[in-house]
Amino acid sequence: MSETTQNAGTTPAAPAVTGERADLLQALAKQRHFLTFTTRDLTDEQAGRRTTTSELCLGGLIKHVTSVESMWSAFIVQGPSAMPDFTAMTEEDFARRADDFRMLPGDTLEGVRAAYAEAARRTDELVASLPDLGAEQPLPEAPWFEADTRWSARRVLLHIIAETAQHAGHADIIREALDGAKSMG
């Protein structure tokens, strides 16, 4: 394994780090690459097209992962104040959050990918500069979080990696249904 982090795909190179931080950033970079690779050679219209019964599209998945990564990275530093108040969210709030999964009028694949690259750059810089990956924050109150739970920066990064990997898999299925292109195989 390399001593420094090498970002694949469209994300800029992270500051040189070693050890656990390099391992985490390398794992995240690999999943980011798999996600963005599914959008190679597509038009904006194709990036916004639904190809399954799901509401998901490729551009929307990247928008969602960008939003999630940005929110969780902010959580590492700011704690629960960086998150929405999930207990007070209305139907309208959830509907607006659903727009993260769609290419909206005015969205372009280039713009969506650029926003993701910027979020990735900020996360990578944060990981490189954190004094302690074990520093914890309390999770916000939400029906899907166990009460009185705290997550370390390390745990948050593992969550971002898992979220990115899950959506890269979704993206691979959507792309194959769109035009037969595959990320692997």
CSV table of C-alpha atoms in Angstrom, one decimal:
chain,number,residue,atom,x,y,z
A,1,MET,CA,0.0,0.0,0.0
A,2,SER,CA,1.3,3.5,-0.9
A,3,GLU,CA,2.5,5.7,1.9
A,4,THR,CA,0.7,8.7,0.4
A,5,THR,CA,-2.8,9.0,-0.7
A,6,GLN,CA,-3.4,8.9,-4.5
A,7,ASN,CA,-6.9,10.1,-5.6
A,8,ALA,CA,-8.4,8.3,-8.6
A,9,GLY,CA,-10.9,9.8,-11.0
A,10,THR,CA,-11.9,13.4,-11.0
A,11,THR,CA,-11.1,14.3,-7.4
A,12,PRO,CA,-8.0,16.5,-6.8
A,13,ALA,CA,-5.0,15.0,-4.9
A,14,ALA,CA,-5.3,15.1,-1.2
A,15,PRO,CA,-2.5,16.5,1.0
A,16,ALA,CA,0.2,13.8,1.5
A,17,VAL,CA,-0.7,11.7,4.5
A,18,THR,CA,0.4,8.3,5.8
A,19,GLY,CA,-0.9,5.5,7.9
A,20,GLU,CA,-4.6,5.2,8.8
A,21,ARG,CA,-5.5,8.6,7.3
A,22,ALA,CA,-3.9,7.5,4.0
A,23,ASP,CA,-5.8,4.2,4.1
A,24,LEU,CA,-9.2,6.0,4.8
A,25,LEU,CA,-8.6,8.6,2.0
A,26,GLN,CA,-7.5,5.9,-0.4
A,27,ALA,CA,-10.6,3.8,0.2
A,28,LEU,CA,-12.8,6.9,-0.2
A,29,ALA,CA,-11.0,7.9,-3.4
A,30,LYS,CA,-11.6,4.5,-4.9
A,31,GLN,CA,-15.3,4.7,-4.2
A,32,ARG,CA,-15.5,8.2,-5.5
A,33,HIS,CA,-13.8,7.0,-8.7
A,34,PHE,CA,-16.3,4.2,-9.2
A,35,LEU,CA,-19.2,6.6,-8.7
A,36,THR,CA,-18.0,9.3,-11.1
A,37,PHE,CA,-16.7,6.7,-13.6
A,38,THR,CA,-20.3,5.7,-14.3
A,39,THR,CA,-21.0,9.2,-15.8
A,40,ARG,CA,-18.1,9.0,-18.4
A,41,ASP,CA,-19.1,10.2,-21.9
A,42,LEU,CA,-22.7,11.1,-20.9
A,43,THR,CA,-24.8,14.1,-21.8
A,44,ASP,CA,-26.7,16.1,-19.2
A,45,GLU,CA,-29.9,14.5,-20.4
A,46,GLN,CA,-28.5,11.0,-20.0
A,47,ALA,CA,-27.2,11.9,-16.5
A,48,GLY,CA,-30.7,12.9,-15.5
A,49,ARG,CA,-32.5,9.9,-17.0
A,50,ARG,CA,-34.2,7.3,-14.8
A,51,THR,CA,-33.5,3.8,-16.1
A,52,THR,CA,-35.1,1.7,-13.5
A,53,THR,CA,-38.3,1.9,-11.4
A,54,SER,CA,-36.3,3.9,-8.9
A,55,GLU,CA,-36.3,7.7,-8.8
A,56,LEU,CA,-32.5,7.6,-9.0
A,57,CYS,CA,-30.4,9.0,-11.9
A,58,LEU,CA,-26.7,9.2,-12.2
A,59,GLY,CA,-26.4,13.0,-11.8
A,60,GLY,CA,-28.8,12.9,-8.9
A,61,LEU,CA,-26.7,10.2,-7.1
A,62,ILE,CA,-23.6,12.4,-7.4
A,63,LYS,CA,-25.5,15.4,-6.1
A,64,HIS,CA,-26.8,13.3,-3.2
A,65,VAL,CA,-23.3,12.0,-2.3
A,66,THR,CA,-21.9,15.5,-2.5
A,67,SER,CA,-24.5,16.8,-0.1
A,68,VAL,CA,-24.0,13.8,2.3
A,69,GLU,CA,-20.2,14.1,2.3
A,70,SER,CA,-20.3,17.8,2.8
A,71,MET,CA,-22.8,17.5,5.7
A,72,TRP,CA,-20.9,14.7,7.5
A,73,SER,CA,-17.6,16.5,7.0
A,74,ALA,CA,-19.1,19.5,8.6
A,75,PHE,CA,-20.4,17.3,11.4
A,76,ILE,CA,-16.8,16.2,12.2
A,77,VAL,CA,-15.9,19.8,13.1
A,78,GLN,CA,-19.3,21.3,14.2
A,79,GLY,CA,-21.1,18.4,15.6
A,80,PRO,CA,-24.9,18.1,15.4
A,81,SER,CA,-25.3,21.8,14.6
A,82,ALA,CA,-24.1,21.0,11.1
A,83,MET,CA,-27.0,18.7,10.5
A,84,PRO,CA,-30.7,19.5,9.8
A,85,ASP,CA,-33.1,19.2,12.7
A,86,PHE,CA,-34.5,15.9,11.5
A,87,THR,CA,-37.1,15.8,14.2
A,88,ALA,CA,-38.6,19.1,13.0
A,89,MET,CA,-38.5,18.4,9.3
A,90,THR,CA,-41.7,18.8,7.4
A,91,GLU,CA,-43.0,17.0,4.3
A,92,GLU,CA,-41.7,20.1,2.3
A,93,ASP,CA,-38.3,19.8,3.8
A,94,PHE,CA,-38.1,16.1,2.8
A,95,ALA,CA,-39.3,17.0,-0.7
A,96,ARG,CA,-36.5,19.6,-1.0
A,97,ARG,CA,-34.0,17.0,0.2
A,98,ALA,CA,-35.3,14.6,-2.5
A,99,ASP,CA,-34.1,17.2,-5.1
A,100,ASP,CA,-30.6,16.0,-4.2
A,101,PHE,CA,-31.4,12.8,-6.1
A,102,ARG,CA,-32.5,14.6,-9.3
A,103,MET,CA,-31.0,16.6,-12.1
A,104,LEU,CA,-33.0,19.8,-11.9
A,105,PRO,CA,-33.4,22.4,-14.6
A,106,GLY,CA,-30.1,24.2,-14.9
A,107,ASP,CA,-28.1,21.3,-13.5
A,108,THR,CA,-25.3,20.1,-15.7
A,109,LEU,CA,-23.2,17.0,-15.3
A,110,GLU,CA,-20.1,19.1,-15.5
A,111,GLY,CA,-21.4,21.3,-12.6
A,112,VAL,CA,-22.5,18.3,-10.5
A,113,ARG,CA,-19.1,16.7,-11.0
A,114,ALA,CA,-17.3,19.9,-10.2
A,115,ALA,CA,-19.3,20.4,-7.0
A,116,TYR,CA,-18.4,16.8,-6.0
A,117,ALA,CA,-14.7,17.3,-6.7
A,118,GLU,CA,-14.8,20.4,-4.5
A,119,ALA,CA,-16.6,18.6,-1.6
A,120,ALA,CA,-14.0,15.8,-1.9
A,121,ARG,CA,-11.1,18.3,-1.8
A,122,ARG,CA,-12.5,19.8,1.4
A,123,THR,CA,-13.0,16.4,3.0
A,124,ASP,CA,-9.5,15.3,2.1
A,125,GLU,CA,-8.0,18.5,3.5
A,126,LEU,CA,-10.0,18.0,6.7
A,127,VAL,CA,-8.9,14.4,7.2
A,128,ALA,CA,-5.3,15.5,6.6
A,129,SER,CA,-5.5,18.3,9.2
A,130,LEU,CA,-7.6,16.7,11.9
A,131,PRO,CA,-5.7,16.6,15.2
A,132,ASP,CA,-7.4,13.3,16.3
A,133,LEU,CA,-9.5,10.8,14.3
A,134,GLY,CA,-10.9,9.6,17.6
A,135,ALA,CA,-12.5,12.9,18.5
A,136,GLU,CA,-16.2,12.4,18.9
A,137,GLN,CA,-19.4,14.3,18.4
A,138,PRO,CA,-22.9,13.4,19.6
A,139,LEU,CA,-25.2,12.3,16.8
A,140,PRO,CA,-28.2,14.6,16.3
A,141,GLU,CA,-31.6,13.4,17.4
A,142,ALA,CA,-33.2,11.4,14.6
A,143,PRO,CA,-35.4,8.3,14.4
A,144,TRP,CA,-32.7,6.3,12.6
A,145,PHE,CA,-29.9,7.1,15.2
A,146,GLU,CA,-29.7,5.4,18.5
A,147,ALA,CA,-30.2,7.9,21.3
A,148,ASP,CA,-27.1,9.2,23.1
A,149,THR,CA,-24.7,7.9,20.5
A,150,ARG,CA,-21.4,9.5,19.6
A,151,TRP,CA,-19.4,9.1,16.4
A,152,SER,CA,-15.7,9.7,16.1
A,153,ALA,CA,-14.3,11.4,13.0
A,154,ARG,CA,-13.0,7.9,12.0
A,155,ARG,CA,-16.6,6.5,12.2
A,156,VAL,CA,-18.0,9.4,10.2
A,157,LEU,CA,-15.3,8.7,7.5
A,158,LEU,CA,-16.3,5.0,7.4
A,159,HIS,CA,-19.9,6.1,7.0
A,160,ILE,CA,-19.0,8.4,4.1
A,161,ILE,CA,-17.0,5.6,2.4
A,162,ALA,CA,-20.0,3.2,2.9
A,163,GLU,CA,-22.5,5.7,1.6
A,164,THR,CA,-20.3,6.4,-1.5
A,165,ALA,CA,-19.8,2.7,-2.2
A,166,GLN,CA,-23.5,2.0,-1.9
A,167,HIS,CA,-24.4,4.7,-4.4
A,168,ALA,CA,-21.6,3.7,-6.7
A,169,GLY,CA,-23.3,0.3,-6.9
A,170,HIS,CA,-26.6,2.0,-7.7
A,171,ALA,CA,-24.9,4.1,-10.3
A,172,ASP,CA,-23.4,1.1,-12.0
A,173,ILE,CA,-26.8,-0.5,-12.4
A,174,ILE,CA,-28.4,2.7,-13.7
A,175,ARG,CA,-25.5,3.1,-16.2
A,176,GLU,CA,-25.8,-0.5,-17.5
A,177,ALA,CA,-29.6,0.0,-17.9
A,178,LEU,CA,-29.0,3.3,-19.7
A,179,ASP,CA,-26.6,2.1,-22.5
A,180,GLY,CA,-25.1,-1.2,-21.5
A,181,ALA,CA,-21.8,0.3,-20.2
A,182,LYS,CA,-20.3,-1.3,-17.1
A,183,SER,CA,-17.8,0.0,-14.6
A,184,MET,CA,-16.2,-3.4,-14.3
A,185,GLY,CA,-16.3,-6.7,-16.3
